[in-house]
CSV table of C-alpha atoms and ligand atoms in Angstrom, one decimal:
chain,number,residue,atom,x,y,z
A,1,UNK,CA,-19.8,9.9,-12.7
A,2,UNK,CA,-17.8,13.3,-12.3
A,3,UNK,CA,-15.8,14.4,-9.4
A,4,UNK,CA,-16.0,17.1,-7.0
A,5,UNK,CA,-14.2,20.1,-8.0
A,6,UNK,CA,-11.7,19.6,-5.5
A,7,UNK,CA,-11.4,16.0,-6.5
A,8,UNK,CA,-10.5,17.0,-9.6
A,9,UNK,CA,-8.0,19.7,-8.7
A,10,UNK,CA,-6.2,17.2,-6.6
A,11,UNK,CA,-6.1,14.4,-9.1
A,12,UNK,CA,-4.6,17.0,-12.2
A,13,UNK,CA,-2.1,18.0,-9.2
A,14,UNK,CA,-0.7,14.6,-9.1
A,15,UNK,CA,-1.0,13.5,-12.7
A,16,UNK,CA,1.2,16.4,-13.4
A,17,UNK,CA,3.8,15.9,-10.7
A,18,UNK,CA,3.4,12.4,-12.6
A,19,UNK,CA,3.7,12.4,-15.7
A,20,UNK,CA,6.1,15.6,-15.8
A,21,UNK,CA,8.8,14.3,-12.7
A,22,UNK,CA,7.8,10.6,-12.3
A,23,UNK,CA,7.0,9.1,-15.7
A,24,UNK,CA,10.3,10.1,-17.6
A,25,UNK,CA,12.9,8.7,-15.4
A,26,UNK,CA,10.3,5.0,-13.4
A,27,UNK,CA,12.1,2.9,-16.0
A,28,UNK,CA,15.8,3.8,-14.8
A,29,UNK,CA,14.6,3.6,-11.2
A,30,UNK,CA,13.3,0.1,-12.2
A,31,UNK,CA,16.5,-0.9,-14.1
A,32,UNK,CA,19.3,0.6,-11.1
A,33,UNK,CA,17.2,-0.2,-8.5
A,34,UNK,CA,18.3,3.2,-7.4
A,35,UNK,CA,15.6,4.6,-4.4
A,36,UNK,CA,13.1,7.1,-6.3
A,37,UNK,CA,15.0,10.1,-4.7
A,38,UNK,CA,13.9,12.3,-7.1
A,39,UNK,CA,10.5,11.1,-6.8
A,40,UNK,CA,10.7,12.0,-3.5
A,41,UNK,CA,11.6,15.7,-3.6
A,42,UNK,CA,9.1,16.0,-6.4
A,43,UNK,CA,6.5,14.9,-4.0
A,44,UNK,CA,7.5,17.0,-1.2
A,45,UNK,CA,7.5,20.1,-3.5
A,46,UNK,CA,4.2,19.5,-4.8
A,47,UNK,CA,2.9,19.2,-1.1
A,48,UNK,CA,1.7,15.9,-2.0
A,49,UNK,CA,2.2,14.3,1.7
A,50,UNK,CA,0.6,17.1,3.4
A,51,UNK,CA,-3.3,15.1,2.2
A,52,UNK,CA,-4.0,13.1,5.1
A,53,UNK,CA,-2.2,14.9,8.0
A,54,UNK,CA,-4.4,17.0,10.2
A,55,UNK,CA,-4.2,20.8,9.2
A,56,UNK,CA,-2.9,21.3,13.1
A,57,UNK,CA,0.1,19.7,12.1
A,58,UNK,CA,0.9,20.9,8.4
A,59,UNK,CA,-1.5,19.0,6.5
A,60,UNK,CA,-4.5,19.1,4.6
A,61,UNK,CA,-6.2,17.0,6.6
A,62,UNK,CA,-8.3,14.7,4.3
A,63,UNK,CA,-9.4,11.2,4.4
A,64,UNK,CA,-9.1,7.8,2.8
A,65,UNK,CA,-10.7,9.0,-0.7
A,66,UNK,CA,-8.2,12.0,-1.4
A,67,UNK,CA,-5.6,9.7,-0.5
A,68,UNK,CA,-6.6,7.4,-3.1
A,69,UNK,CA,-6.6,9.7,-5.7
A,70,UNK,CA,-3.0,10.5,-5.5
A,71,UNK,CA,-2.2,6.9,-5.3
A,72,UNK,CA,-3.9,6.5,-8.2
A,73,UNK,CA,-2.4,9.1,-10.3
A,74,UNK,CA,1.2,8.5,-8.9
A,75,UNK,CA,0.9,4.6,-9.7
A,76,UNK,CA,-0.2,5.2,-13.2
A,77,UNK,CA,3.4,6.4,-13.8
A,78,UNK,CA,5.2,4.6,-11.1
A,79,UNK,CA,4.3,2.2,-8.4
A,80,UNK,CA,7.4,2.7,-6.3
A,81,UNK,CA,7.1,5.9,-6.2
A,82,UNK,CA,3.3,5.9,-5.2
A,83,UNK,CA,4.3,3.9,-2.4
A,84,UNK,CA,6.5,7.1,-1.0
A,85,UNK,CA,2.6,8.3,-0.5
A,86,UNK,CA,1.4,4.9,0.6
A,87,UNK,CA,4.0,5.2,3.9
A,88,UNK,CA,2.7,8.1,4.6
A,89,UNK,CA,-0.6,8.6,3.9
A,90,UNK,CA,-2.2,4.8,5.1
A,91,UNK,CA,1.1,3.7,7.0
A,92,UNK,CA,2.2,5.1,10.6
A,93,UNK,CA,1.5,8.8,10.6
A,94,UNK,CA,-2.6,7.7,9.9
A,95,UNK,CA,-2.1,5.4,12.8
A,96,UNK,CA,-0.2,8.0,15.2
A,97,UNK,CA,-2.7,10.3,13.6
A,98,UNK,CA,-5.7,8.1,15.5
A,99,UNK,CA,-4.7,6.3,17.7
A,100,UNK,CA,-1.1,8.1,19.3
A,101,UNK,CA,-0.4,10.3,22.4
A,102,UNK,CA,-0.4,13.9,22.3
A,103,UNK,CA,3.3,13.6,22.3
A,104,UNK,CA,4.3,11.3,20.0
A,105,UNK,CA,1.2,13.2,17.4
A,106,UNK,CA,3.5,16.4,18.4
A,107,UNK,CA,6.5,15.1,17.5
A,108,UNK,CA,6.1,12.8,14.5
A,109,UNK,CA,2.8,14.7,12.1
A,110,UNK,CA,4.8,17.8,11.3
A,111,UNK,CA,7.5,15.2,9.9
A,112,UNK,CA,5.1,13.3,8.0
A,113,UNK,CA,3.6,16.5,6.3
A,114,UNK,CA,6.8,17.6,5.5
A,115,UNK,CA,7.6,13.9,3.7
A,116,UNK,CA,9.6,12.5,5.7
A,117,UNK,CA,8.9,8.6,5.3
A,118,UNK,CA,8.2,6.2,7.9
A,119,UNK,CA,8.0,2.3,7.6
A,120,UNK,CA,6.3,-0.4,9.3
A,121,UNK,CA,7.3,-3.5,10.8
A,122,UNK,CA,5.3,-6.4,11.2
A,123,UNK,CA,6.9,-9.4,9.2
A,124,UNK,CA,9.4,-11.4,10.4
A,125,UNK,CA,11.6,-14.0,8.4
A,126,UNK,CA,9.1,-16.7,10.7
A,127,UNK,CA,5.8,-15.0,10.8
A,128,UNK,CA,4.0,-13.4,7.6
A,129,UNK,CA,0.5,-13.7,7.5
A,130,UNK,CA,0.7,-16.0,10.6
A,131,UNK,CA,1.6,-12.7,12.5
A,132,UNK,CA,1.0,-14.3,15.7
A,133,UNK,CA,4.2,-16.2,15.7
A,134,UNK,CA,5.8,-13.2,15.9
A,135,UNK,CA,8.9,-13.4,17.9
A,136,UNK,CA,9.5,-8.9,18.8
A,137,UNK,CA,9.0,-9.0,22.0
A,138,UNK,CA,9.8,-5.2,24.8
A,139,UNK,CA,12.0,-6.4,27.7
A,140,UNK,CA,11.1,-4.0,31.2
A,141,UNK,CA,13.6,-1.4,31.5
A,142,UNK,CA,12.9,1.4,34.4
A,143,UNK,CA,9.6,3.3,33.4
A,144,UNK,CA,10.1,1.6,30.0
A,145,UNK,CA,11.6,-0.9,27.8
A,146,UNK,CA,14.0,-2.2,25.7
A,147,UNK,CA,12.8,-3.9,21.9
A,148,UNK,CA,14.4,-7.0,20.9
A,149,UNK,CA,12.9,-7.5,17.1
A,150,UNK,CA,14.5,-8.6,13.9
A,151,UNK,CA,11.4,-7.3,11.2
A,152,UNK,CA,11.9,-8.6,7.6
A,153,UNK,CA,10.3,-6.9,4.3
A,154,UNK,CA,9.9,-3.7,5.7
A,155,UNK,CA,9.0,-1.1,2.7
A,156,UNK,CA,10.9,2.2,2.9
A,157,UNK,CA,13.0,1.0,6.2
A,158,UNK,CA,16.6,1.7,5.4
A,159,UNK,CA,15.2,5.4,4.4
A,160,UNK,CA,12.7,6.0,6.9
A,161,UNK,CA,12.9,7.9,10.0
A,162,UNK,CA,10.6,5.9,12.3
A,163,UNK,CA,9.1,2.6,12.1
A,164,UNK,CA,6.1,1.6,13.9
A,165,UNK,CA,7.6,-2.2,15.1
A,166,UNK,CA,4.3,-4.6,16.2
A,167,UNK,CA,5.5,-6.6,18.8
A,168,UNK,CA,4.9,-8.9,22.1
A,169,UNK,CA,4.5,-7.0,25.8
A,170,UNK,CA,6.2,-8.4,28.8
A,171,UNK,CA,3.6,-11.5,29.8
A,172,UNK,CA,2.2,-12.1,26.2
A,173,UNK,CA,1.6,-15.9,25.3
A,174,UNK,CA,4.0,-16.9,22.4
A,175,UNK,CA,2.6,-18.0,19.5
A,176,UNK,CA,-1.1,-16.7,20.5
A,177,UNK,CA,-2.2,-12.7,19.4
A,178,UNK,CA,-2.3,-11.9,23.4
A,179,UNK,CA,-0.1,-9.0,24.6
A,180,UNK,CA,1.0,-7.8,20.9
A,181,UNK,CA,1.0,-4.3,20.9
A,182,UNK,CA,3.2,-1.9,18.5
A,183,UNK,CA,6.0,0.8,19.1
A,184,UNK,CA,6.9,3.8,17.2
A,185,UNK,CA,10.9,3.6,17.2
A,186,UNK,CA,12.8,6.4,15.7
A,187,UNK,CA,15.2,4.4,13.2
A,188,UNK,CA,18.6,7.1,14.2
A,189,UNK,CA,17.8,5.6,18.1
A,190,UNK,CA,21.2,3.2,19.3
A,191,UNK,CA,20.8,-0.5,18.6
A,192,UNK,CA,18.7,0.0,15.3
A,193,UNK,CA,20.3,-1.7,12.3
A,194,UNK,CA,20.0,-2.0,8.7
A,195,UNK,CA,21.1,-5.8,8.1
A,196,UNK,CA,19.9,-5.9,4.4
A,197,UNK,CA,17.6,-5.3,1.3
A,198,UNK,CA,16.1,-7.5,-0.5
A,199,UNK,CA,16.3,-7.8,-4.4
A,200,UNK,CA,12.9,-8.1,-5.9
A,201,UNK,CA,11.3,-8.6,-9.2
A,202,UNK,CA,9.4,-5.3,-9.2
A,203,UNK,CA,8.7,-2.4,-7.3
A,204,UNK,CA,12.9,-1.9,-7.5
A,205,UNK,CA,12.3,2.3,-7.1
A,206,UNK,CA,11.3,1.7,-3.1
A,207,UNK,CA,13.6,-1.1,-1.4
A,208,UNK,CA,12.3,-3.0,1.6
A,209,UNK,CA,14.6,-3.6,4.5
A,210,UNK,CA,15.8,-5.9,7.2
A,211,UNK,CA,15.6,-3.9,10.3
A,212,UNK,CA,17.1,-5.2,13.4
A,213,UNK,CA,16.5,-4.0,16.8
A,214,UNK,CA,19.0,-4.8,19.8
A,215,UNK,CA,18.0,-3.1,23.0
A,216,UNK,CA,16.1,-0.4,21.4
A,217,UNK,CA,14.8,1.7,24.4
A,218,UNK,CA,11.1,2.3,24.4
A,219,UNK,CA,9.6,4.9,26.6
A,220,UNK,CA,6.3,5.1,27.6
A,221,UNK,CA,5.4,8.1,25.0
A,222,UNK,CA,6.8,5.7,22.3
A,223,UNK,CA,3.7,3.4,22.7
A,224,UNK,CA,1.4,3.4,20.0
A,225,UNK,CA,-1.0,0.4,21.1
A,226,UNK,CA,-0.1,-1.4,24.2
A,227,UNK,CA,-0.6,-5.0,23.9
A,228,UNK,CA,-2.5,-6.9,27.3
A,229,UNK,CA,-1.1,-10.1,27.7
A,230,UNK,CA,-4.9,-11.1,29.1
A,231,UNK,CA,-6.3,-10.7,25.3
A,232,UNK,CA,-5.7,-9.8,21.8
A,233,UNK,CA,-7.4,-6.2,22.0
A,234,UNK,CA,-4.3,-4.7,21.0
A,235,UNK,CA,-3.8,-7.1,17.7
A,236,UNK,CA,-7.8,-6.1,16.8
A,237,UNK,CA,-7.0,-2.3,17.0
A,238,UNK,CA,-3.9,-2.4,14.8
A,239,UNK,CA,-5.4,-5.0,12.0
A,240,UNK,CA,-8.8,-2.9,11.9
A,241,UNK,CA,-6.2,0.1,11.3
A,242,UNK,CA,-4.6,-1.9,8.5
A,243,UNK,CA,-7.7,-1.4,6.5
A,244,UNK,CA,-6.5,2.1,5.5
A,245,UNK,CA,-3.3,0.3,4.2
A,246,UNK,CA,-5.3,-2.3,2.0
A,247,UNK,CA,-7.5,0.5,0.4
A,248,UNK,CA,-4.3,2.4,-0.9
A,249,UNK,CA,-2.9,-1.0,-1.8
A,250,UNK,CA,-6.1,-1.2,-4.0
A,251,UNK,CA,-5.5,1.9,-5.8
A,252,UNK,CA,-2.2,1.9,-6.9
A,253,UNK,CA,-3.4,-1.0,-8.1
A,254,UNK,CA,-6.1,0.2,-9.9
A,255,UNK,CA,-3.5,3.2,-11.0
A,256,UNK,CA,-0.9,0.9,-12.5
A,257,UNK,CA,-3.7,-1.3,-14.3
A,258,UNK,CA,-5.4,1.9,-16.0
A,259,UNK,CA,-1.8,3.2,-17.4
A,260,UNK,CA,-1.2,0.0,-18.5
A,261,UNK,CA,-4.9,-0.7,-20.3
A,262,UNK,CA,-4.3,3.1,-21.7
A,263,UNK,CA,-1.1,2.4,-23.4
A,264,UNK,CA,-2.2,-1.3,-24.6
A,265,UNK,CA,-5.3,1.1,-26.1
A,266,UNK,CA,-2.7,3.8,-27.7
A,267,UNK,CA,-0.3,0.9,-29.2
A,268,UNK,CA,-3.4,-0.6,-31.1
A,269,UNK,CA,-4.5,2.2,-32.7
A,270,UNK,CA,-0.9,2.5,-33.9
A,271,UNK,CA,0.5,-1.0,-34.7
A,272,UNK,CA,-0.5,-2.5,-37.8
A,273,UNK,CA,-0.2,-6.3,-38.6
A,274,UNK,CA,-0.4,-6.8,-41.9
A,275,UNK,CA,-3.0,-4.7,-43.5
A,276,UNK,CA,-4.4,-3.7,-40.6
A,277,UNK,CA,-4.7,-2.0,-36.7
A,278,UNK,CA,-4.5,-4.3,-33.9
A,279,UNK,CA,-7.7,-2.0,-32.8
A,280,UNK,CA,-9.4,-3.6,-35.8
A,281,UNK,CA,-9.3,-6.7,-34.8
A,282,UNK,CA,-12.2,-8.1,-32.7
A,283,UNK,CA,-10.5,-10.8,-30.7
A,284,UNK,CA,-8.3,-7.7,-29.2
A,285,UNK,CA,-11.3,-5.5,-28.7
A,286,UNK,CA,-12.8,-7.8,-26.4
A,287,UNK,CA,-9.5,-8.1,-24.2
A,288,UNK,CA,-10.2,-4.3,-24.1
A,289,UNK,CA,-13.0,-4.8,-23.6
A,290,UNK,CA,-12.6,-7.5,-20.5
A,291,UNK,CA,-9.4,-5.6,-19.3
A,292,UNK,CA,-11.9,-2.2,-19.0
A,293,UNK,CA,-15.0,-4.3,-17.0
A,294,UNK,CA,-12.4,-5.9,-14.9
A,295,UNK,CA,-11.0,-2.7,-13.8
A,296,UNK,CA,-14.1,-0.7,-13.6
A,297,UNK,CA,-15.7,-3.5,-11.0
A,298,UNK,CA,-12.8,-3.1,-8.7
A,299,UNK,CA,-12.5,0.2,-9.1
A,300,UNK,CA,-16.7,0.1,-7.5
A,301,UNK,CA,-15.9,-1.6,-5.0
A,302,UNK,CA,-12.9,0.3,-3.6
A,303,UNK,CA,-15.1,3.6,-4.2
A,304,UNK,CA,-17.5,1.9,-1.5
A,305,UNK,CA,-15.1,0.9,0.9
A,306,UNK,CA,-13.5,4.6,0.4
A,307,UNK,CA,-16.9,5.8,1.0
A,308,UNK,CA,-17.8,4.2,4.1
A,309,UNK,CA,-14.9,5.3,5.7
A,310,UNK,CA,-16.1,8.9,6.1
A,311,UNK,CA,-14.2,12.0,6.8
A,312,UNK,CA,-11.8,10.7,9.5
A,313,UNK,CA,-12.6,7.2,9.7
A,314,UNK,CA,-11.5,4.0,8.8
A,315,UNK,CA,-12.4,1.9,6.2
A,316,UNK,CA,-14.3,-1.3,7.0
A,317,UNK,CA,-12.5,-4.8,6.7
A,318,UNK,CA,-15.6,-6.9,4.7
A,319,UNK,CA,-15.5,-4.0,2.2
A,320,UNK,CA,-11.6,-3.0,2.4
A,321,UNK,CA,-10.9,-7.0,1.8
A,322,UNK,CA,-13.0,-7.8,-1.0
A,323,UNK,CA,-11.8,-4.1,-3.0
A,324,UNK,CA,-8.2,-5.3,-1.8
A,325,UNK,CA,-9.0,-8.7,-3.8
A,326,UNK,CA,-10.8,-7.2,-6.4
A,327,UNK,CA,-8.1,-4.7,-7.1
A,328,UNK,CA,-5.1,-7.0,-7.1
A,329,UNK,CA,-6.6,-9.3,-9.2
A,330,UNK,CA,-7.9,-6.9,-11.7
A,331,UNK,CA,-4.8,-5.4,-11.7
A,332,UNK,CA,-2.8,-9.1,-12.3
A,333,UNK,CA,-5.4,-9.8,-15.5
A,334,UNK,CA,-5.1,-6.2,-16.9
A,335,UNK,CA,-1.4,-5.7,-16.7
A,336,UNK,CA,-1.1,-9.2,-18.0
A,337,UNK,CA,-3.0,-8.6,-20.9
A,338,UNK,CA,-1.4,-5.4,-21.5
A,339,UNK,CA,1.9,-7.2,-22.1
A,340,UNK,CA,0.2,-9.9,-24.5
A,341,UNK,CA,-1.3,-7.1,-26.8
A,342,UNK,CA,2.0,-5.4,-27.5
A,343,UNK,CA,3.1,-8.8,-28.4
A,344,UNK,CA,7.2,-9.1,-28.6
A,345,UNK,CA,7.4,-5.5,-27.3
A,346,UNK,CA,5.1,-6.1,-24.5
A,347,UNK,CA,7.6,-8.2,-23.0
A,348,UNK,CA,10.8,-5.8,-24.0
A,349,UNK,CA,11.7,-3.8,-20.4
A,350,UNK,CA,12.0,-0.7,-23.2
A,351,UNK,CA,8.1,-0.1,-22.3
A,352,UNK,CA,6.5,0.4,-19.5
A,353,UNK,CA,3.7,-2.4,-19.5
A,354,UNK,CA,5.8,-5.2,-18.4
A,355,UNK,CA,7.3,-2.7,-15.3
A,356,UNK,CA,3.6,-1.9,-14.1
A,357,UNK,CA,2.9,-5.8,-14.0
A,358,UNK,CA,6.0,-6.5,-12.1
A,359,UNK,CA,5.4,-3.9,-9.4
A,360,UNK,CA,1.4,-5.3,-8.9
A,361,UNK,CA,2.4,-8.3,-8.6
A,362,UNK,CA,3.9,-7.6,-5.2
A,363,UNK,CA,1.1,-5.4,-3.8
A,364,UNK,CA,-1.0,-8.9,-3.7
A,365,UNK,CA,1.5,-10.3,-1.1
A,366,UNK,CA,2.0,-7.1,0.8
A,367,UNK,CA,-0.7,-5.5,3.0
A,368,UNK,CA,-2.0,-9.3,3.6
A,369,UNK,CA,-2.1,-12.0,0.7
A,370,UNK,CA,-5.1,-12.7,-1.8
A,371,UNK,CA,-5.5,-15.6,-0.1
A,372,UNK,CA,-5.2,-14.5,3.7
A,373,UNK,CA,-8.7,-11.6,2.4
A,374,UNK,CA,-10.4,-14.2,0.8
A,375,UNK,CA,-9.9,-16.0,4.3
A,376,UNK,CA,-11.5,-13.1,5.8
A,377,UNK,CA,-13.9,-12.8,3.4
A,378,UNK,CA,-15.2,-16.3,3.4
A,379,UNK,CA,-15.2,-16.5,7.1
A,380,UNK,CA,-16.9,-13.4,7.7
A,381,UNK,CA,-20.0,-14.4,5.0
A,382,UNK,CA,-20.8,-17.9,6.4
A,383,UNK,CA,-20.3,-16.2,10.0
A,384,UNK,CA,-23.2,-14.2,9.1
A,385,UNK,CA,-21.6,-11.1,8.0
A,386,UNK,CA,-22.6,-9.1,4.5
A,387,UNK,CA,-21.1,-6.5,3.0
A,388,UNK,CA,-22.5,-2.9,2.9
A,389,UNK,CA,-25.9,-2.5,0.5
A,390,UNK,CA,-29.2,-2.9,0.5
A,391,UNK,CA,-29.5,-6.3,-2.2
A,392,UNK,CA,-27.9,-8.9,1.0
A,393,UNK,CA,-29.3,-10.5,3.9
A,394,UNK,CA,-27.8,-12.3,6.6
A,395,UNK,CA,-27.7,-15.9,5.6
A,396,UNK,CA,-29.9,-18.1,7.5
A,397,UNK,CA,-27.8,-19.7,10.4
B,401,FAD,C1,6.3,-5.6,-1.9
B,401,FAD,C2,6.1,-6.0,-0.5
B,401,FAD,C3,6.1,-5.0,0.5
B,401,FAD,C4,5.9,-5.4,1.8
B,401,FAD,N1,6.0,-4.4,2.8
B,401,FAD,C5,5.9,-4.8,4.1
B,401,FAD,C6,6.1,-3.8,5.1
B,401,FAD,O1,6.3,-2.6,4.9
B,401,FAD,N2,6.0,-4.3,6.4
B,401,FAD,C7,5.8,-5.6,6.7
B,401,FAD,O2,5.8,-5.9,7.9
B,401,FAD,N3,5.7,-6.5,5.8
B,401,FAD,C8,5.7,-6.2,4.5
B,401,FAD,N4,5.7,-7.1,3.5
B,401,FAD,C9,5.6,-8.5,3.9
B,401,FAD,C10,4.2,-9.1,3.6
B,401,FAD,O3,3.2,-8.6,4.5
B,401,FAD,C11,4.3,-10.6,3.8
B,401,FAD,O4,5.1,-11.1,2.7
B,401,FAD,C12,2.9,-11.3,3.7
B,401,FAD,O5,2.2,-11.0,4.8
B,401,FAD,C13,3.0,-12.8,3.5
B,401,FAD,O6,3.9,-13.4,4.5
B,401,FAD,P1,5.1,-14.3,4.0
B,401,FAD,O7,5.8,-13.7,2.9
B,401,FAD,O8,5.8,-14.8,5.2
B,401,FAD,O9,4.3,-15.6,3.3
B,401,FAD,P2,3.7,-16.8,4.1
B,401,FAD,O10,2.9,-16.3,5.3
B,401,FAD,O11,4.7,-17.8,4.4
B,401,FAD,O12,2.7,-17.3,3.0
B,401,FAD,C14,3.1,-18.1,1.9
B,401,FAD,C15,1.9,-18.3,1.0
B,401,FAD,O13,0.9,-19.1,1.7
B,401,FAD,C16,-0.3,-18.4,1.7
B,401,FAD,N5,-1.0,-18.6,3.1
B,401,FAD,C17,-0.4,-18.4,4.3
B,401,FAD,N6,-1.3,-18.7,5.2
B,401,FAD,C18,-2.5,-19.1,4.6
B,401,FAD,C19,-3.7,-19.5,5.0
B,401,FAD,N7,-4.1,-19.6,6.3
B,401,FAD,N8,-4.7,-19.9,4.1
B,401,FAD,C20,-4.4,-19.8,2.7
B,401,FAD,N9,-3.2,-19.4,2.3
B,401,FAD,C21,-2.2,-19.0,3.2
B,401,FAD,C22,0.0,-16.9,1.6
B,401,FAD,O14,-1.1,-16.2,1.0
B,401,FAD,C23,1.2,-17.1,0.6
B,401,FAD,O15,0.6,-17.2,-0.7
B,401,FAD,C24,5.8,-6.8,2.1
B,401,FAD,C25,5.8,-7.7,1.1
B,401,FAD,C26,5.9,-7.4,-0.2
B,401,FAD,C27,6.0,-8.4,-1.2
């Protein structure tokens, strides 16, 4: 299968900004847990953030597929700083992108295609992938409001400009999905916080924060999706939006596994136990050769998802959950593996396959668990539901 010439053009643009102003300094990121400043700037002068945003604003003005591409390529060399891309290309600018006001699309694009990073906010220290418990709620306040929110695990959020906070409208039920609706807040506004970081086990290049808002005002302009407290409309809108999120979950992924599965590959042709090359020996070729079908299956099924999104739509959640599944998991086994073909070394921090299976290891908890898709998935099949293709048929009821 070959790419579109532009495909290809965009994917050598970010393997060089990659390998060339990424790859050489990932492993100090990972071992100060300093923010991937660097990465940043070499981001922004690349133009790499422009991809998604509409050309009216600065951008480029492609979809979910181009944005996959430079996740990819980025994640190959560093996960951390892929997710730089991540915030913007599947995280609030997408959403204001689709779904904001005139005003707020005005005021916040030209920011994102200039990479500027914006966070989201949805977990709370009581409410991950129950995200109905959440406790955020807006307080009436003239033509407006004021938030009260205290938002956990928030990627990007003690660097971010704005954060898109999902929370309860005056009237919403507690502990139901009715009335949750989100905000875009701009993090320099009074009564925003940073109360923390949290110290992880991988992905230490791009910190998550504890964000706390006291009396944040909230005009009406700052709405993103306003949440009825007669249903859960608002809740549907912003998970269906997610889906972007989940496919560029599934490609840094799939990014981090392949560097890792190409360095296991290099190391074997070079290593030799006794009289001969780990690549000589046939119990390793089939880990290759598992690692490679593994990676290649998920990598199908994200392609479909990617593909049924369309120019300027949205990837659907059946598809986006299995790839999202597929890819983290793929990832897991590959990046595992990785490590156990390098032996010793494999597990030293001095290369790079034990970094890439850190970082993945997160991206199956953030976006929405493993186990909170194969919820989804499992649901949606016996409810009736199949996935894109012409070899199903709706179960019999
Ligand atoms: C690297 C990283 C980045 C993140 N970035 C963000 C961000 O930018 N913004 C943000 O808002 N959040 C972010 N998160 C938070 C993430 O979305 C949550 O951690 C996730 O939704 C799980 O919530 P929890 O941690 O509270 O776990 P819990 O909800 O307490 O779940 C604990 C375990 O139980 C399982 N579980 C829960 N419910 C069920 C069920 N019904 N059936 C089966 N299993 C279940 C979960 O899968 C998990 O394994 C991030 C997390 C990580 C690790």
């Amino acid at each position: 299968m070959s790419e579109s010439e532009d495909h290809a053009a965009l994917r050598k643009l970010a393997r060089d900004v990659a390998e060339r102003d990424i790859a050489p300094f990932a492993a100090g990121w990972d071992e100060t847990e300093e923010f991937a400043e660097a990465s940043l700037e070499a981001l922004r002068r690349a133009d790499l953030f422009t991809v998604t945003v509409a050309e009216e604003f600065g951008g480029m003005g492609m979809g979910d597929v181009e944005a996959a591409i430079v996740l990819e390529e980025i994640a190959r060399a560093d996960v951390s700083s892929a997710i730089l891309c991540q915030l913007v290309f599947n995280g609030p600018p997408r959403a204001i992108e689709h779904l904001g006001n005139e005003t707020m699309r005005r005021n916040w694009l030209p920011k994102a295609a200039a990479g500027e990073l914006f966070c989201i906010g949805i977990t709370e220290p009581d409410a991950g992938s129950a995200a109905t418990t959440m406790r955020a709620h807006l307080v009436p306040d003239g033509d407006g409001w004021r938030l009260e929110a205290y938002k956990n695990y928030v990627t990007g959020g003690h660097r971010a400009v704005a954060c898109l906070v999902w929370c309860r409208f005056p009237g919403s039920e507690a502990g139901t999905g009715k009335g949750i609706g989100a905000v875009l807040v701009d993090l320099a506004a009074d009564g925003v916080s940073v109360a923390g970081t949290h110290r992880k086990m991988g992905l230490r290049g791009c910190t998550e924060a504890e964000l706390a808002f006291d009396g944040v005002r909230v005009a009406p302009e700052d709405v993103l999706v306003a949440g009825d407290p007669a249903d859960n409309s608002g809740l549907k809108t912003l998970l269906a939006h997610i889906n972007h999120e989940r496919c560029g979950n599934a490609a840094m992924c799939l990014g981090a596994a392949q560097g890792a599965l190409e360095y296991a590959i290099a190391y074997m042709q070079e290593r030799t136990v006794g009289t001969k090359k780990l690549a000589e020996l046939q119990g390793l070729q089939w880990k290759i050769a598992d690692m490679a079908v593994e990676l290649e299956g998920a990598r199908l099924l994200l392609d479909r998802a990617l593909q049924l999104a369309g120019p300027g739509g949205t990837p659907p959640p059946l598809e986006s959950a299995m790839a999202k599944i597929a890819c983290n998991l793929a990832a897991k086994k590959v990046c595992d593996e990785a490590i156990q073909l390098l032996g010793g070394y494999g597990y030293s921090r001095e290369y790079p396959v034990e970094r890439a299976y850190r970082d993945i290891r997160g991206l199956s908890i953030g976006a929405g668990t493993v186990e909170i898709q194969r919820n989804f998935v499992g649901t949606s099949l016996l409810a009736g539901k199949v996935p894109a293709g012409p070899w199903w048929k709706a179960p019999r009821r």
